[in-house]
Tab-separated table of C-alpha atoms in Angstrom:
chain	number	residue	atom	x	y	z
A	282	GLY	CA	101.927	102.924	130.831
A	283	ALA	CA	99.688	99.980	131.440
A	284	GLY	CA	99.662	98.866	127.836
A	285	VAL	CA	101.020	99.599	124.394
A	286	SER	CA	99.491	102.812	123.122
A	287	GLN	CA	99.174	103.651	119.443
A	288	SER	CA	98.020	106.843	117.801
A	289	PRO	CA	96.078	107.774	115.876
A	290	SER	CA	93.617	104.905	116.012
A	291	ASN	CA	92.375	105.766	112.546
A	292	LYS	CA	93.997	107.734	109.759
A	293	VAL	CA	92.621	108.580	106.337
A	294	THR	CA	95.086	110.162	103.947
A	295	GLU	CA	95.280	111.056	100.317
A	296	LYS	CA	97.486	109.075	97.997
A	297	GLY	CA	100.927	110.638	97.820
A	298	LYS	CA	100.858	112.186	101.282
A	299	ASP	CA	103.237	111.234	104.095
A	300	VAL	CA	101.921	109.778	107.361
A	301	GLU	CA	103.404	109.187	110.780
A	302	LEU	CA	102.176	106.509	113.141
A	303	ARG	CA	103.143	106.552	116.781
A	304	CYS	CA	103.735	103.753	119.262
A	305	ASP	CA	104.288	104.167	122.992
A	306	PRO	CA	105.431	100.822	124.421
A	307	ILE	CA	105.066	99.493	127.922
A	308	SER	CA	107.493	101.225	130.241
A	309	GLY	CA	110.657	99.179	130.658
A	310	HIS	CA	110.118	97.035	127.580
A	311	THR	CA	113.327	97.048	125.594
A	312	ALA	CA	112.028	95.386	122.427
A	313	LEU	CA	109.574	97.032	120.046
A	314	TYR	CA	108.049	95.615	116.870
A	315	TRP	CA	105.920	96.904	114.028
A	316	TYR	CA	103.615	94.596	112.096
A	317	ARG	CA	101.119	95.198	109.331
A	318	GLN	CA	97.768	93.446	109.010
A	319	SER	CA	96.162	93.810	105.630
A	320	LEU	CA	92.488	93.044	105.072
A	321	GLY	CA	91.875	89.327	105.041
A	322	GLN	CA	95.542	88.526	105.499
A	323	GLY	CA	97.830	87.582	108.308
A	324	LEU	CA	100.391	89.683	110.080
A	325	GLU	CA	103.459	90.870	108.247
A	326	PHE	CA	106.595	91.780	110.174
A	327	LEU	CA	107.988	95.220	109.355
A	328	ILE	CA	110.737	96.256	111.762
A	329	TYR	CA	112.199	95.397	115.164
A	330	PHE	CA	114.075	97.504	117.729
A	331	GLN	CA	116.024	96.015	120.617
A	332	GLY	CA	117.657	98.390	123.069
A	333	ASN	CA	120.483	100.342	121.460
A	334	SER	CA	121.177	97.769	118.764
A	335	ALA	CA	120.725	98.507	115.088
A	336	PRO	CA	117.098	97.794	114.140
A	337	ASP	CA	116.106	94.780	112.059
A	338	LYS	CA	114.525	96.420	109.008
A	339	SER	CA	114.232	93.243	106.978
A	340	GLY	CA	110.436	93.423	106.763
A	341	LEU	CA	110.036	96.953	105.429
A	342	PRO	CA	108.310	96.587	102.042
A	343	SER	CA	109.965	99.568	100.320
A	344	ASP	CA	112.180	102.571	100.955
A	345	ARG	CA	109.047	104.644	101.457
A	346	PHE	CA	108.798	103.045	104.898
A	347	SER	CA	111.044	104.036	107.784
A	348	ALA	CA	110.893	103.930	111.547
A	349	GLU	CA	112.776	105.341	114.448
A	350	ARG	CA	112.762	104.856	118.160
A	351	THR	CA	113.802	107.766	120.307
A	352	GLY	CA	115.375	107.289	123.709
A	353	GLY	CA	114.621	103.596	123.664
A	354	SER	CA	110.929	104.300	124.147
A	355	VAL	CA	108.477	105.897	121.718
A	356	SER	CA	108.626	104.779	118.097
A	357	THR	CA	107.368	106.449	114.940
A	358	LEU	CA	106.648	104.611	111.708
A	359	THR	CA	106.715	106.935	108.696
A	360	ILE	CA	105.268	106.121	105.301
A	361	GLN	CA	106.201	108.542	102.541
A	362	ARG	CA	104.201	109.106	99.378
A	363	THR	CA	101.472	106.731	100.500
A	364	GLN	CA	99.898	104.334	98.029
A	365	GLN	CA	96.535	102.593	98.175
A	366	GLU	CA	98.238	99.269	98.853
A	367	ASP	CA	99.568	100.756	102.094
A	368	SER	CA	96.029	100.646	103.497
A	369	ALA	CA	96.132	98.264	106.456
A	370	VAL	CA	96.131	98.098	110.227
A	371	TYR	CA	99.581	98.843	111.597
A	372	LEU	CA	100.256	97.087	114.880
A	373	CYS	CA	102.966	97.832	117.382
A	374	ALA	CA	104.117	95.382	120.035
A	375	SER	CA	106.647	95.464	122.829
A	376	SER	CA	108.306	92.879	125.018
A	377	LEU	CA	110.551	92.811	128.020
A	378	GLY	CA	113.453	91.584	125.948
A	379	GLN	CA	113.355	87.886	125.372
A	380	GLY	CA	110.132	87.991	123.444
A	381	GLY	CA	110.588	84.415	122.486
A	382	PHE	CA	109.839	83.409	126.069
A	383	ASP	CA	107.354	86.049	127.112
A	384	GLY	CA	105.449	86.786	123.984
A	385	TYR	CA	104.584	90.306	123.036
A	386	THR	CA	101.989	92.837	124.108
A	387	PHE	CA	100.245	94.441	121.161
A	388	GLY	CA	98.637	97.833	120.865
A	389	SER	CA	95.180	98.258	119.344
A	390	GLY	CA	96.670	99.383	116.062
A	391	THR	CA	96.322	102.277	113.657
A	392	ARG	CA	93.928	101.714	110.782
A	393	LEU	CA	95.372	103.509	107.764
A	394	THR	CA	93.203	104.172	104.743
A	395	VAL	CA	94.769	105.696	101.652
A	396	VAL	CA	92.216	107.230	99.279
B	249	GLY	CA	112.899	80.219	106.973
B	250	ASP	CA	110.430	79.857	109.781
B	251	SER	CA	106.783	79.399	108.913
B	252	VAL	CA	103.451	78.663	110.550
B	253	THR	CA	100.507	76.987	108.869
B	254	GLN	CA	97.069	76.947	110.390
B	255	MET	CA	93.734	75.800	109.132
B	256	GLU	CA	91.767	78.252	107.108
B	257	GLY	CA	88.450	79.459	108.334
B	258	PRO	CA	85.904	80.459	108.889
B	259	VAL	CA	85.025	77.833	111.426
B	260	THR	CA	81.370	78.002	112.426
B	261	LEU	CA	80.233	76.206	115.567
B	262	SER	CA	77.269	76.042	117.867
B	263	GLU	CA	77.617	77.071	121.478
B	264	GLU	CA	79.048	74.313	123.717
B	265	ALA	CA	80.648	72.545	120.756
B	266	PHE	CA	84.262	71.330	120.797
B	267	LEU	CA	86.761	73.528	118.980
B	268	THR	CA	90.042	72.473	117.417
B	269	ILE	CA	92.254	74.737	115.329
B	270	ASN	CA	95.221	72.969	113.781
B	271	CYS	CA	98.632	74.617	113.692
B	272	THR	CA	101.898	73.234	112.393
B	273	TYR	CA	105.225	74.952	112.122
B	274	THR	CA	108.620	74.834	110.466
B	275	ALA	CA	111.560	76.256	112.363
B	276	THR	CA	115.188	75.648	113.138
B	277	GLY	CA	115.873	74.624	116.695
B	278	TYR	CA	113.159	74.722	119.298
B	279	PRO	CA	111.030	77.839	119.078
B	280	SER	CA	108.522	79.120	121.563
B	281	LEU	CA	104.928	78.769	120.408
B	282	PHE	CA	101.987	81.072	120.972
B	283	TRP	CA	98.307	81.485	120.299
B	284	TYR	CA	96.998	85.011	119.970
B	285	VAL	CA	93.349	86.009	119.763
B	286	GLN	CA	91.843	89.067	118.112
B	287	TYR	CA	88.288	89.895	119.129
B	288	PRO	CA	86.219	92.053	116.776
B	289	GLY	CA	87.499	95.612	116.737
B	290	GLU	CA	90.341	94.913	119.139
B	291	GLY	CA	94.083	94.294	119.019
B	292	LEU	CA	95.849	90.987	119.438
B	293	GLN	CA	95.947	89.430	122.871
B	294	LEU	CA	98.224	86.649	123.986
B	295	LEU	CA	95.998	83.664	124.716
B	296	LEU	CA	98.565	81.063	125.726
B	297	LYS	CA	102.127	79.974	125.157
B	298	ALA	CA	104.507	77.031	125.451
B	299	THR	CA	108.256	77.335	125.472
B	300	LYS	CA	109.461	73.733	125.275
B	301	ALA	CA	108.410	70.345	124.020
B	302	ASP	CA	105.468	68.695	125.792
B	303	ASP	CA	104.569	71.934	127.572
B	304	LYS	CA	100.846	72.611	127.703
B	305	GLY	CA	99.676	76.193	127.579
B	306	SER	CA	96.210	76.945	128.919
B	307	ASN	CA	93.999	79.957	129.467
B	308	LYS	CA	90.256	80.714	129.483
B	309	GLY	CA	89.451	77.051	128.882
B	310	PHE	CA	91.733	76.852	125.833
B	311	GLU	CA	94.656	74.437	125.705
B	312	ALA	CA	97.504	73.689	123.330
B	313	THR	CA	100.372	71.202	123.683
B	314	TYR	CA	103.800	71.709	122.138
B	315	ARG	CA	104.386	68.545	120.073
B	316	LYS	CA	107.942	68.452	118.805
B	317	GLU	CA	107.540	65.116	117.047
B	318	THR	CA	104.710	66.403	114.881
B	319	THR	CA	105.795	70.084	114.929
B	320	SER	CA	102.305	71.031	115.973
B	321	PHE	CA	100.546	73.261	118.478
B	322	HIS	CA	96.837	72.646	117.994
B	323	LEU	CA	94.397	74.817	119.935
B	324	GLU	CA	91.433	73.169	121.654
B	325	LYS	CA	88.494	74.153	123.781
B	326	GLY	CA	85.958	71.725	125.086
B	327	SER	CA	82.865	73.946	125.132
B	328	VAL	CA	82.874	77.212	123.220
B	329	GLN	CA	80.782	80.262	123.956
B	330	VAL	CA	79.505	83.021	121.708
B	331	SER	CA	82.115	85.279	123.298
B	332	ASP	CA	84.862	83.061	121.825
B	333	SER	CA	84.029	84.356	118.355
B	334	ALA	CA	87.287	85.891	117.166
B	335	VAL	CA	90.280	85.385	114.899
B	336	TYR	CA	92.930	83.083	116.310
B	337	PHE	CA	96.590	83.306	115.278
B	338	CYS	CA	99.245	80.694	115.853
B	339	ALA	CA	102.780	82.071	116.072
B	340	LEU	CA	106.342	81.058	116.800
B	341	ALA	CA	109.463	82.850	117.945
B	342	PRO	CA	113.010	81.502	117.877
B	343	ARG	CA	114.725	81.251	121.226
B	344	ALA	CA	117.631	83.403	120.215
B	345	ALA	CA	117.725	87.012	121.256
B	346	GLY	CA	116.655	89.377	118.520
B	347	ASN	CA	113.816	87.085	117.574
B	348	LYS	CA	110.528	88.068	116.067
B	349	LEU	CA	107.150	86.417	115.877
B	350	THR	CA	106.167	84.588	112.722
B	351	PHE	CA	102.390	84.305	112.439
B	352	GLY	CA	100.063	81.926	110.718
B	353	GLY	CA	97.348	83.355	108.530
B	354	GLY	CA	94.704	83.356	111.244
B	355	THR	CA	91.516	81.348	111.647
B	356	ARG	CA	88.208	83.086	112.074
B	357	VAL	CA	85.867	81.332	114.495
B	358	LEU	CA	82.174	82.118	114.692
B	359	VAL	CA	80.151	80.629	117.522
B	360	LYS	CA	76.384	80.730	117.101
B	361	PRO	CA	73.963	80.585	120.034
């Protein structure tokens, strides 16, 4: 597609429920990233996929968080047993490969509210 | 590890004023440097970038120069408009493959008419 697409744009869930957030990167982009932006804070790296390589999961805050990328394209970020501190905007980005040279294209994010 | 430090906001300016947002970084090697902008209610957009020392990135009247000697990448604009009100993020990425962006904390800019 023309840009990075994320769905849903907003999600309200009850504490303890599982949620799935979807990211559809730009066609042909081999690298995909998830970041989290909490209220009043900067962006926190969560996970990175590059082609068929093992993902870099070093930013995932707990084992309640997981992500997968199917067929080198669409990615799903899953949060199990959500907690109130999980409330944030979850941003997905993709790049052609060498993101260090090209930068990344971000989606508009999914605003997650845990009540 | 890599880190980015940028001035805290909010920065409040009048229209046509000069804007500077300071950004310094710590990284091994020679990273690429970026400024991203987030307008109210929108996602992050790449504003400009520089990939090597002394490069100047520019876009929409904004400029930033990659200063290796001072490890800085300050953002400037000579005459801001109300439409420049946004949050600005400085970021770096190592050159190596498998890199990821490290962001500063963001600086909120409010331009008043």
